[in-house]
mmCIF file of N, CA, C and O in Angstrom:
data_model
loop_
_atom_site.group_PDB
_atom_site.id
_atom_site.type_symbol
_atom_site.label_atom_id
_atom_site.label_comp_id
_atom_site.label_asym_id
_atom_site.label_seq_id
_atom_site.Cartn_x
_atom_site.Cartn_y
_atom_site.Cartn_z
ATOM 1 N N MET A 22 -43.009 -22.764 7.582
ATOM 2 C CA MET A 22 -43.345 -22.136 6.313
ATOM 3 C C MET A 22 -44.435 -21.095 6.574
ATOM 4 O O MET A 22 -45.347 -21.326 7.350
ATOM 5 N N LYS A 23 -44.296 -19.984 5.913
ATOM 6 C CA LYS A 23 -45.296 -18.932 6.049
ATOM 7 C C LYS A 23 -46.627 -19.414 5.471
ATOM 8 O O LYS A 23 -46.650 -20.116 4.449
ATOM 9 N N PRO A 24 -47.729 -19.036 6.103
ATOM 10 C CA PRO A 24 -49.049 -19.505 5.644
ATOM 11 C C PRO A 24 -49.343 -19.207 4.172
ATOM 12 O O PRO A 24 -50.009 -20.000 3.510
ATOM 13 N N GLU A 25 -48.823 -18.116 3.641
ATOM 14 C CA GLU A 25 -49.132 -17.780 2.242
ATOM 15 C C GLU A 25 -48.541 -18.769 1.241
ATOM 16 O O GLU A 25 -48.929 -18.780 0.082
ATOM 17 N N PHE A 26 -47.613 -19.616 1.686
ATOM 18 C CA PHE A 26 -47.016 -20.604 0.779
ATOM 19 C C PHE A 26 -47.623 -21.997 0.923
ATOM 20 O O PHE A 26 -47.359 -22.875 0.111
ATOM 21 N N GLU A 27 -48.435 -22.214 1.949
ATOM 22 C CA GLU A 27 -48.934 -23.560 2.240
ATOM 23 C C GLU A 27 -49.729 -24.183 1.100
ATOM 24 O O GLU A 27 -49.621 -25.370 0.845
ATOM 25 N N ASN A 28 -50.524 -23.400 0.402
ATOM 26 C CA ASN A 28 -51.375 -23.956 -0.657
ATOM 27 C C ASN A 28 -50.768 -23.862 -2.051
ATOM 28 O O ASN A 28 -51.425 -24.197 -3.037
ATOM 29 N N ILE A 29 -49.522 -23.428 -2.131
ATOM 30 C CA ILE A 29 -48.848 -23.373 -3.431
ATOM 31 C C ILE A 29 -48.269 -24.757 -3.721
ATOM 32 O O ILE A 29 -47.512 -25.299 -2.913
ATOM 33 N N PRO A 30 -48.636 -25.344 -4.855
ATOM 34 C CA PRO A 30 -48.179 -26.707 -5.133
ATOM 35 C C PRO A 30 -46.687 -26.777 -5.489
ATOM 36 O O PRO A 30 -46.144 -25.868 -6.122
ATOM 37 N N LEU A 31 -46.070 -27.855 -5.056
ATOM 38 C CA LEU A 31 -44.700 -28.170 -5.456
ATOM 39 C C LEU A 31 -44.767 -28.879 -6.797
ATOM 40 O O LEU A 31 -45.533 -29.835 -6.956
ATOM 41 N N VAL A 32 -43.978 -28.417 -7.746
ATOM 42 C CA VAL A 32 -43.928 -29.037 -9.074
ATOM 43 C C VAL A 32 -42.558 -29.690 -9.232
ATOM 44 O O VAL A 32 -41.532 -29.060 -8.977
ATOM 45 N N LYS A 33 -42.569 -30.956 -9.646
ATOM 46 C CA LYS A 33 -41.324 -31.678 -9.897
ATOM 47 C C LYS A 33 -41.162 -31.800 -11.406
ATOM 48 O O LYS A 33 -41.974 -32.418 -12.079
ATOM 49 N N THR A 34 -40.116 -31.188 -11.932
ATOM 50 C CA THR A 34 -39.816 -31.316 -13.352
ATOM 51 C C THR A 34 -38.694 -32.347 -13.478
ATOM 52 O O THR A 34 -38.290 -32.952 -12.493
ATOM 53 N N GLY A 35 -38.155 -32.511 -14.653
ATOM 54 C CA GLY A 35 -37.078 -33.461 -14.846
ATOM 55 C C GLY A 35 -35.788 -33.100 -14.149
ATOM 56 O O GLY A 35 -34.922 -33.942 -13.958
ATOM 57 N N LYS A 36 -35.654 -31.818 -13.734
ATOM 58 C CA LYS A 36 -34.389 -31.410 -13.133
ATOM 59 C C LYS A 36 -34.524 -30.562 -11.882
ATOM 60 O O LYS A 36 -33.544 -30.281 -11.216
ATOM 61 N N ARG A 37 -35.764 -30.135 -11.566
ATOM 62 C CA ARG A 37 -35.888 -29.320 -10.358
ATOM 63 C C ARG A 37 -37.265 -29.429 -9.719
ATOM 64 O O ARG A 37 -38.247 -29.773 -10.376
ATOM 65 N N PHE A 38 -37.284 -29.151 -8.419
ATOM 66 C CA PHE A 38 -38.518 -28.965 -7.673
ATOM 67 C C PHE A 38 -38.750 -27.462 -7.642
ATOM 68 O O PHE A 38 -37.810 -26.701 -7.395
ATOM 69 N N GLU A 39 -39.985 -27.020 -7.872
ATOM 70 C CA GLU A 39 -40.217 -25.587 -7.909
ATOM 71 C C GLU A 39 -41.588 -25.219 -7.386
ATOM 72 O O GLU A 39 -42.514 -26.033 -7.386
ATOM 73 N N ILE A 40 -41.663 -23.981 -6.904
ATOM 74 C CA ILE A 40 -42.946 -23.368 -6.593
ATOM 75 C C ILE A 40 -42.983 -22.041 -7.344
ATOM 76 O O ILE A 40 -41.940 -21.428 -7.584
ATOM 77 N N GLU A 41 -44.191 -21.624 -7.726
ATOM 78 C CA GLU A 41 -44.356 -20.378 -8.460
ATOM 79 C C GLU A 41 -45.229 -19.427 -7.664
ATOM 80 O O GLU A 41 -46.300 -19.800 -7.175
ATOM 81 N N ILE A 42 -44.731 -18.214 -7.508
ATOM 82 C CA ILE A 42 -45.459 -17.170 -6.804
ATOM 83 C C ILE A 42 -45.528 -15.957 -7.721
ATOM 84 O O ILE A 42 -44.492 -15.364 -8.045
ATOM 85 N N ASP A 43 -46.719 -15.613 -8.162
ATOM 86 C CA ASP A 43 -46.928 -14.438 -9.014
ATOM 87 C C ASP A 43 -45.960 -14.396 -10.202
ATOM 88 O O ASP A 43 -45.384 -13.354 -10.517
ATOM 89 N N GLY A 44 -45.753 -15.533 -10.850
ATOM 90 C CA GLY A 44 -44.904 -15.582 -12.030
ATOM 91 C C GLY A 44 -43.414 -15.686 -11.744
ATOM 92 O O GLY A 44 -42.607 -15.693 -12.666
ATOM 93 N N HIS A 45 -43.049 -15.785 -10.476
ATOM 94 C CA HIS A 45 -41.647 -15.925 -10.081
ATOM 95 C C HIS A 45 -41.452 -17.278 -9.410
ATOM 96 O O HIS A 45 -42.387 -17.832 -8.837
ATOM 97 N N PHE A 46 -40.213 -17.780 -9.469
ATOM 98 C CA PHE A 46 -39.955 -19.142 -9.014
ATOM 99 C C PHE A 46 -38.925 -19.207 -7.897
ATOM 100 O O PHE A 46 -37.955 -18.451 -7.879
ATOM 101 N N ALA A 47 -39.154 -20.163 -7.005
ATOM 102 C CA ALA A 47 -38.135 -20.634 -6.071
ATOM 103 C C ALA A 47 -37.968 -22.110 -6.427
ATOM 104 O O ALA A 47 -38.962 -22.817 -6.643
ATOM 105 N N PHE A 48 -36.724 -22.572 -6.528
ATOM 106 C CA PHE A 48 -36.519 -23.944 -6.990
ATOM 107 C C PHE A 48 -35.270 -24.575 -6.391
ATOM 108 O O PHE A 48 -34.397 -23.890 -5.865
ATOM 109 N N ILE A 49 -35.243 -25.891 -6.488
ATOM 110 C CA ILE A 49 -34.083 -26.684 -6.076
ATOM 111 C C ILE A 49 -33.728 -27.613 -7.231
ATOM 112 O O ILE A 49 -34.572 -28.415 -7.661
ATOM 113 N N ASP A 50 -32.500 -27.516 -7.709
ATOM 114 C CA ASP A 50 -32.013 -28.476 -8.704
ATOM 115 C C ASP A 50 -31.720 -29.785 -7.992
ATOM 116 O O ASP A 50 -31.200 -29.790 -6.868
ATOM 117 N N TYR A 51 -32.039 -30.893 -8.650
ATOM 118 C CA TYR A 51 -31.831 -32.197 -8.022
ATOM 119 C C TYR A 51 -31.381 -33.236 -9.039
ATOM 120 O O TYR A 51 -31.501 -33.052 -10.245
ATOM 121 N N ARG A 52 -30.883 -34.331 -8.508
ATOM 122 C CA ARG A 52 -30.578 -35.537 -9.287
ATOM 123 C C ARG A 52 -31.210 -36.704 -8.538
ATOM 124 O O ARG A 52 -31.064 -36.788 -7.316
ATOM 125 N N GLU A 53 -31.873 -37.572 -9.263
ATOM 126 C CA GLU A 53 -32.503 -38.735 -8.636
ATOM 127 C C GLU A 53 -31.790 -39.991 -9.103
ATOM 128 O O GLU A 53 -31.597 -40.199 -10.294
ATOM 129 N N MET A 54 -31.358 -40.782 -8.115
ATOM 130 C CA MET A 54 -30.653 -42.035 -8.403
ATOM 131 C C MET A 54 -31.301 -43.133 -7.572
ATOM 132 O O MET A 54 -31.006 -43.252 -6.383
ATOM 133 N N GLY A 55 -32.178 -43.890 -8.193
ATOM 134 C CA GLY A 55 -32.833 -44.977 -7.470
ATOM 135 C C GLY A 55 -33.626 -44.469 -6.284
ATOM 136 O O GLY A 55 -34.550 -43.680 -6.434
ATOM 137 N N HIS A 56 -33.219 -44.893 -5.081
ATOM 138 C CA HIS A 56 -33.945 -44.505 -3.865
ATOM 139 C C HIS A 56 -33.397 -43.222 -3.238
ATOM 140 O O HIS A 56 -33.833 -42.822 -2.161
ATOM 141 N N GLN A 57 -32.453 -42.565 -3.912
ATOM 142 C CA GLN A 57 -31.848 -41.343 -3.383
ATOM 143 C C GLN A 57 -32.193 -40.135 -4.254
ATOM 144 O O GLN A 57 -32.269 -40.243 -5.477
ATOM 145 N N ILE A 58 -32.369 -38.995 -3.581
ATOM 146 C CA ILE A 58 -32.519 -37.720 -4.287
ATOM 147 C C ILE A 58 -31.457 -36.781 -3.739
ATOM 148 O O ILE A 58 -31.408 -36.512 -2.532
ATOM 149 N N ALA A 59 -30.588 -36.315 -4.632
ATOM 150 C CA ALA A 59 -29.542 -35.362 -4.265
ATOM 151 C C ALA A 59 -30.040 -33.957 -4.589
ATOM 152 O O ALA A 59 -30.402 -33.669 -5.727
ATOM 153 N N LEU A 60 -30.074 -33.103 -3.579
ATOM 154 C CA LEU A 60 -30.435 -31.703 -3.785
ATOM 155 C C LEU A 60 -29.135 -30.935 -3.920
ATOM 156 O O LEU A 60 -28.293 -30.977 -3.022
ATOM 157 N N VAL A 61 -28.970 -30.238 -5.047
ATOM 158 C CA VAL A 61 -27.660 -29.651 -5.346
ATOM 159 C C VAL A 61 -27.627 -28.124 -5.339
ATOM 160 O O VAL A 61 -26.562 -27.531 -5.144
ATOM 161 N N HIS A 62 -28.761 -27.466 -5.547
ATOM 162 C CA HIS A 62 -28.733 -25.997 -5.604
ATOM 163 C C HIS A 62 -30.135 -25.450 -5.367
ATOM 164 O O HIS A 62 -31.086 -25.891 -6.004
ATOM 165 N N THR A 63 -30.244 -24.493 -4.448
ATOM 166 C CA THR A 63 -31.518 -23.822 -4.177
ATOM 167 C C THR A 63 -31.397 -22.378 -4.622
ATOM 168 O O THR A 63 -30.372 -21.731 -4.391
ATOM 169 N N GLU A 64 -32.456 -21.877 -5.250
ATOM 170 C CA GLU A 64 -32.437 -20.494 -5.738
ATOM 171 C C GLU A 64 -33.861 -19.950 -5.773
ATOM 172 O O GLU A 64 -34.821 -20.706 -5.954
ATOM 173 N N ALA A 65 -33.977 -18.649 -5.582
ATOM 174 C CA ALA A 65 -35.258 -17.965 -5.748
ATOM 175 C C ALA A 65 -35.018 -16.748 -6.630
ATOM 176 O O ALA A 65 -33.964 -16.112 -6.556
ATOM 177 N N ASP A 66 -35.994 -16.452 -7.487
ATOM 178 C CA ASP A 66 -35.892 -15.245 -8.309
ATOM 179 C C ASP A 66 -35.697 -14.032 -7.390
ATOM 180 O O ASP A 66 -36.237 -14.009 -6.269
ATOM 181 N N PRO A 67 -34.967 -13.030 -7.843
ATOM 182 C CA PRO A 67 -34.704 -11.848 -7.008
ATOM 183 C C PRO A 67 -35.977 -11.192 -6.456
ATOM 184 O O PRO A 67 -35.973 -10.656 -5.353
ATOM 185 N N GLU A 68 -37.053 -11.286 -7.207
ATOM 186 C CA GLU A 68 -38.320 -10.690 -6.767
ATOM 187 C C GLU A 68 -38.874 -11.356 -5.503
ATOM 188 O O GLU A 68 -39.723 -10.797 -4.816
ATOM 189 N N LEU A 69 -38.381 -12.562 -5.196
ATOM 190 C CA LEU A 69 -38.858 -13.304 -4.022
ATOM 191 C C LEU A 69 -37.911 -13.184 -2.831
ATOM 192 O O LEU A 69 -38.162 -13.779 -1.784
ATOM 193 N N ALA A 70 -36.849 -12.424 -2.984
ATOM 194 C CA ALA A 70 -35.866 -12.281 -1.902
ATOM 195 C C ALA A 70 -36.542 -11.815 -0.622
ATOM 196 O O ALA A 70 -37.339 -10.875 -0.625
ATOM 197 N N GLY A 71 -36.246 -12.496 0.470
ATOM 198 C CA GLY A 71 -36.756 -12.117 1.775
ATOM 199 C C GLY A 71 -38.194 -12.493 2.067
ATOM 200 O O GLY A 71 -38.715 -12.150 3.121
ATOM 201 N N THR A 72 -38.825 -13.223 1.155
ATOM 202 C CA THR A 72 -40.243 -13.559 1.342
ATOM 203 C C THR A 72 -40.463 -14.882 2.067
ATOM 204 O O THR A 72 -41.572 -15.172 2.495
ATOM 205 N N GLY A 73 -39.423 -15.711 2.156
ATOM 206 C CA GLY A 73 -39.583 -17.049 2.718
ATOM 207 C C GLY A 73 -39.851 -18.104 1.659
ATOM 208 O O GLY A 73 -40.076 -19.262 1.981
ATOM 209 N N ALA A 74 -39.806 -17.715 0.394
ATOM 210 C CA ALA A 74 -40.087 -18.668 -0.687
ATOM 211 C C ALA A 74 -39.046 -19.780 -0.743
ATOM 212 O O ALA A 74 -39.388 -20.942 -0.997
ATOM 213 N N ALA A 75 -37.775 -19.466 -0.501
ATOM 214 C CA ALA A 75 -36.734 -20.497 -0.541
ATOM 215 C C ALA A 75 -36.957 -21.519 0.569
ATOM 216 O O ALA A 75 -36.835 -22.725 0.348
ATOM 217 N N VAL A 76 -37.300 -21.055 1.755
ATOM 218 C CA VAL A 76 -37.603 -21.978 2.859
ATOM 219 C C VAL A 76 -38.802 -22.849 2.489
ATOM 220 O O VAL A 76 -38.799 -24.057 2.730
ATOM 221 N N ALA A 77 -39.820 -22.236 1.888
ATOM 222 C CA ALA A 77 -41.017 -22.985 1.511
ATOM 223 C C ALA A 77 -40.699 -24.092 0.515
ATOM 224 O O ALA A 77 -41.165 -25.224 0.666
ATOM 225 N N VAL A 78 -39.882 -23.801 -0.491
ATOM 226 C CA VAL A 78 -39.559 -24.839 -1.475
ATOM 227 C C VAL A 78 -38.728 -25.943 -0.828
ATOM 228 O O VAL A 78 -38.889 -27.124 -1.146
ATOM 229 N N VAL A 79 -37.861 -25.595 0.115
ATOM 230 C CA VAL A 79 -37.092 -26.628 0.825
ATOM 231 C C VAL A 79 -38.026 -27.514 1.633
ATOM 232 O O VAL A 79 -37.965 -28.745 1.547
ATOM 233 N N GLU A 80 -38.912 -26.916 2.407
ATOM 234 C CA GLU A 80 -39.816 -27.710 3.247
ATOM 235 C C GLU A 80 -40.728 -28.597 2.411
ATOM 236 O O GLU A 80 -40.942 -29.764 2.748
ATOM 237 N N LYS A 81 -41.245 -28.067 1.325
ATOM 238 C CA LYS A 81 -42.116 -28.870 0.462
ATOM 239 C C LYS A 81 -41.338 -30.009 -0.194
ATOM 240 O O LYS A 81 -41.852 -31.119 -0.342
ATOM 241 N N THR A 82 -40.091 -29.747 -0.578
ATOM 242 C CA THR A 82 -39.266 -30.781 -1.205
ATOM 243 C C THR A 82 -38.909 -31.872 -0.203
ATOM 244 O O THR A 82 -38.971 -33.067 -0.535
ATOM 245 N N LEU A 83 -38.549 -31.498 1.012
ATOM 246 C CA LEU A 83 -38.241 -32.505 2.035
ATOM 247 C C LEU A 83 -39.465 -33.365 2.320
ATOM 248 O O LEU A 83 -39.353 -34.594 2.452
ATOM 249 N N ALA A 84 -40.628 -32.752 2.385
ATOM 250 C CA ALA A 84 -41.863 -33.519 2.598
ATOM 251 C C ALA A 84 -42.106 -34.482 1.437
ATOM 252 O O ALA A 84 -42.496 -35.632 1.644
ATOM 253 N N TYR A 85 -41.856 -34.032 0.207
ATOM 254 C CA TYR A 85 -42.002 -34.900 -0.965
ATOM 255 C C TYR A 85 -41.072 -36.110 -0.856
ATOM 256 O O TYR A 85 -41.480 -37.250 -1.104
ATOM 257 N N ILE A 86 -39.825 -35.855 -0.499
ATOM 258 C CA ILE A 86 -38.845 -36.943 -0.386
ATOM 259 C C ILE A 86 -39.303 -37.952 0.660
ATOM 260 O O ILE A 86 -39.257 -39.160 0.425
ATOM 261 N N GLU A 87 -39.760 -37.464 1.791
ATOM 262 C CA GLU A 87 -40.222 -38.372 2.845
ATOM 263 C C GLU A 87 -41.464 -39.142 2.413
ATOM 264 O O GLU A 87 -41.535 -40.362 2.590
ATOM 265 N N GLU A 88 -42.439 -38.450 1.831
ATOM 266 C CA GLU A 88 -43.682 -39.101 1.397
ATOM 267 C C GLU A 88 -43.422 -40.180 0.349
ATOM 268 O O GLU A 88 -44.168 -41.158 0.267
ATOM 269 N N ASN A 89 -42.373 -40.013 -0.448
ATOM 270 C CA ASN A 89 -42.052 -40.979 -1.495
ATOM 271 C C ASN A 89 -40.991 -41.976 -1.054
ATOM 272 O O ASN A 89 -40.448 -42.712 -1.889
ATOM 273 N N GLN A 90 -40.699 -41.989 0.238
ATOM 274 C CA GLN A 90 -39.784 -42.957 0.856
ATOM 275 C C GLN A 90 -38.424 -43.000 0.167
ATOM 276 O O GLN A 90 -37.848 -44.066 -0.063
ATOM 277 N N LYS A 91 -37.926 -41.813 -0.164
ATOM 278 C CA LYS A 91 -36.590 -41.677 -0.743
ATOM 279 C C LYS A 91 -35.625 -41.262 0.360
ATOM 280 O O LYS A 91 -36.042 -40.866 1.450
ATOM 281 N N LYS A 92 -34.350 -41.325 0.076
ATOM 282 C CA LYS A 92 -33.317 -40.854 0.997
ATOM 283 C C LYS A 92 -32.679 -39.606 0.402
ATOM 284 O O LYS A 92 -32.421 -39.528 -0.796
ATOM 285 N N LEU A 93 -32.402 -38.646 1.266
ATOM 286 C CA LEU A 93 -31.883 -37.350 0.863
ATOM 287 C C LEU A 93 -30.364 -37.309 0.910
ATOM 288 O O LEU A 93 -29.750 -37.807 1.856
ATOM 289 N N LEU A 94 -29.781 -36.692 -0.104
ATOM 290 C CA LEU A 94 -28.361 -36.345 -0.119
ATOM 291 C C LEU A 94 -28.321 -34.821 -0.210
ATOM 292 O O LEU A 94 -28.509 -34.246 -1.290
ATOM 293 N N PRO A 95 -28.106 -34.105 0.906
ATOM 294 C CA PRO A 95 -28.186 -32.638 0.909
ATOM 295 C C PRO A 95 -26.881 -31.951 0.525
ATOM 296 O O PRO A 95 -26.202 -31.344 1.351
ATOM 297 N N PHE A 96 -26.528 -32.019 -0.753
ATOM 298 C CA PHE A 96 -25.305 -31.364 -1.240
ATOM 299 C C PHE A 96 -25.440 -29.845 -1.270
ATOM 300 O O PHE A 96 -24.456 -29.126 -1.144
ATOM 301 N N CYS A 97 -26.649 -29.344 -1.449
ATOM 302 C CA CYS A 97 -26.878 -27.903 -1.481
ATOM 303 C C CYS A 97 -26.589 -27.310 -0.101
ATOM 304 O O CYS A 97 -27.168 -27.760 0.891
ATOM 305 N N PRO A 98 -25.712 -26.308 -0.015
ATOM 306 C CA PRO A 98 -25.396 -25.708 1.285
ATOM 307 C C PRO A 98 -26.618 -25.117 2.000
ATOM 308 O O PRO A 98 -26.702 -25.174 3.217
ATOM 309 N N TYR A 99 -27.566 -24.578 1.246
ATOM 310 C CA TYR A 99 -28.773 -24.012 1.854
ATOM 311 C C TYR A 99 -29.613 -25.101 2.512
ATOM 312 O O TYR A 99 -30.083 -24.946 3.649
ATOM 313 N N VAL A 100 -29.788 -26.228 1.809
ATOM 314 C CA VAL A 100 -30.556 -27.356 2.357
ATOM 315 C C VAL A 100 -29.815 -27.949 3.548
ATOM 316 O O VAL A 100 -30.422 -28.257 4.582
ATOM 317 N N PHE A 101 -28.503 -28.094 3.432
ATOM 318 C CA PHE A 101 -27.686 -28.635 4.523
ATOM 319 C C PHE A 101 -27.870 -27.765 5.770
ATOM 320 O O PHE A 101 -28.109 -28.276 6.867
ATOM 321 N N ALA A 102 -27.769 -26.448 5.616
ATOM 322 C CA ALA A 102 -27.930 -25.521 6.744
ATOM 323 C C ALA A 102 -29.346 -25.593 7.317
ATOM 324 O O ALA A 102 -29.528 -25.534 8.541
ATOM 325 N N TYR A 103 -30.337 -25.750 6.453
ATOM 326 C CA TYR A 103 -31.720 -25.873 6.921
ATOM 327 C C TYR A 103 -31.870 -27.102 7.817
ATOM 328 O O TYR A 103 -32.489 -27.030 8.883
ATOM 329 N N ILE A 104 -31.289 -28.212 7.401
ATOM 330 C CA ILE A 104 -31.405 -29.442 8.191
ATOM 331 C C ILE A 104 -30.651 -29.309 9.517
ATOM 332 O O ILE A 104 -31.110 -29.809 10.546
ATOM 333 N N ARG A 105 -29.534 -28.613 9.512
ATOM 334 C CA ARG A 105 -28.826 -28.366 10.777
ATOM 335 C C ARG A 105 -29.698 -27.568 11.744
ATOM 336 O O ARG A 105 -29.652 -27.796 12.950
ATOM 337 N N LYS A 106 -30.484 -26.631 11.222
ATOM 338 C CA LYS A 106 -31.380 -25.831 12.068
ATOM 339 C C LYS A 106 -32.638 -26.594 12.466
ATOM 340 O O LYS A 106 -33.292 -26.252 13.446
ATOM 341 N N HIS A 107 -32.991 -27.597 11.659
ATOM 342 C CA HIS A 107 -34.210 -28.389 11.883
ATOM 343 C C HIS A 107 -33.829 -29.867 11.879
ATOM 344 O O HIS A 107 -34.123 -30.595 10.923
ATOM 345 N N PRO A 108 -33.150 -30.325 12.946
ATOM 346 C CA PRO A 108 -32.591 -31.687 12.951
ATOM 347 C C PRO A 108 -33.619 -32.804 12.830
ATOM 348 O O PRO A 108 -33.246 -33.944 12.531
ATOM 349 N N GLU A 109 -34.886 -32.495 13.016
ATOM 350 C CA GLU A 109 -35.900 -33.540 12.823
ATOM 351 C C GLU A 109 -35.901 -34.061 11.393
ATOM 352 O O GLU A 109 -36.303 -35.199 11.135
ATOM 353 N N TRP A 110 -35.390 -33.276 10.430
ATOM 354 C CA TRP A 110 -35.331 -33.720 9.031
ATOM 355 C C TRP A 110 -34.155 -34.650 8.753
ATOM 356 O O TRP A 110 -34.085 -35.254 7.686
ATOM 357 N N LYS A 111 -33.255 -34.782 9.710
ATOM 358 C CA LYS A 111 -32.126 -35.709 9.518
ATOM 359 C C LYS A 111 -32.631 -37.133 9.285
ATOM 360 O O LYS A 111 -31.941 -37.952 8.680
ATOM 361 N N ARG A 112 -33.866 -37.389 9.721
ATOM 362 C CA ARG A 112 -34.448 -38.736 9.572
ATOM 363 C C ARG A 112 -34.532 -39.195 8.117
ATOM 364 O O ARG A 112 -34.606 -40.389 7.845
ATOM 365 N N ILE A 113 -34.527 -38.254 7.157
ATOM 366 C CA ILE A 113 -34.628 -38.661 5.753
ATOM 367 C C ILE A 113 -33.281 -38.617 5.035
ATOM 368 O O ILE A 113 -33.192 -38.981 3.871
ATOM 369 N N VAL A 114 -32.227 -38.172 5.733
ATOM 370 C CA VAL A 114 -30.897 -38.101 5.110
ATOM 371 C C VAL A 114 -30.302 -39.500 5.070
ATOM 372 O O VAL A 114 -30.346 -40.240 6.050
ATOM 373 N N ASP A 115 -29.737 -39.856 3.925
ATOM 374 C CA ASP A 115 -29.074 -41.157 3.783
ATOM 375 C C ASP A 115 -27.877 -41.195 4.727
ATOM 376 O O ASP A 115 -27.029 -40.298 4.710
ATOM 377 N N GLU A 116 -27.818 -42.218 5.570
ATOM 378 C CA GLU A 116 -26.732 -42.347 6.538
ATOM 379 C C GLU A 116 -25.368 -42.448 5.875
ATOM 380 O O GLU A 116 -24.349 -42.190 6.502
ATOM 381 N N LYS A 117 -25.333 -42.805 4.596
ATOM 382 C CA LYS A 117 -24.072 -42.907 3.857
ATOM 383 C C LYS A 117 -23.582 -41.556 3.327
ATOM 384 O O LYS A 117 -22.486 -41.463 2.791
ATOM 385 N N PHE A 118 -24.407 -40.512 3.476
ATOM 386 C CA PHE A 118 -24.024 -39.175 3.024
ATOM 387 C C PHE A 118 -22.771 -38.734 3.763
ATOM 388 O O PHE A 118 -22.691 -38.820 4.991
ATOM 389 N N GLU A 119 -21.796 -38.241 3.018
ATOM 390 C CA GLU A 119 -20.478 -37.909 3.582
ATOM 391 C C GLU A 119 -20.550 -36.941 4.759
ATOM 392 O O GLU A 119 -19.783 -37.041 5.705
ATOM 393 N N GLY A 120 -21.442 -35.985 4.725
ATOM 394 C CA GLY A 120 -21.541 -35.009 5.807
ATOM 395 C C GLY A 120 -22.567 -35.341 6.865
ATOM 396 O O GLY A 120 -22.906 -34.489 7.697
ATOM 397 N N TYR A 121 -23.041 -36.574 6.900
ATOM 398 C CA TYR A 121 -24.118 -36.981 7.814
ATOM 399 C C TYR A 121 -23.803 -36.636 9.274
ATOM 400 O O TYR A 121 -24.653 -36.122 9.996
ATOM 401 N N ASP A 122 -22.571 -36.879 9.693
ATOM 402 C CA ASP A 122 -22.204 -36.655 11.097
ATOM 403 C C ASP A 122 -22.083 -35.164 11.429
ATOM 404 O O ASP A 122 -21.980 -34.798 12.600
ATOM 405 N N LYS A 123 -22.126 -34.294 10.430
ATOM 406 C CA LYS A 123 -22.046 -32.849 10.662
ATOM 407 C C LYS A 123 -23.423 -32.199 10.749
ATOM 408 O O LYS A 123 -23.535 -31.019 11.019
ATOM 409 N N LEU A 124 -24.460 -33.014 10.522
ATOM 410 C CA LEU A 124 -25.823 -32.496 10.599
ATOM 411 C C LEU A 124 -26.325 -32.503 12.043
ATOM 412 O O LEU A 124 -25.895 -33.243 12.859
#
């Protein structure tokens, strides 16, 4: 994560994890079911394109999931691709996730 995003807090609302940069948002829609959190869609406002904000919200969200001892279901293609590039995060993916062996 770029240093400029390190001190920006992750906010968890009822339906998404988000970070705010100068009035613009990068966020991940999620569903929480017991001990699992399914990440379904990652998006950043157009004003944040190319800044690394989407990566920052993914990294902060994965850290949140791990810190709260939840298991990840990475349905979002962006999150799935991130974990493929950073296999150390596979440790928080639920082994029952259908695409687990493709990570």
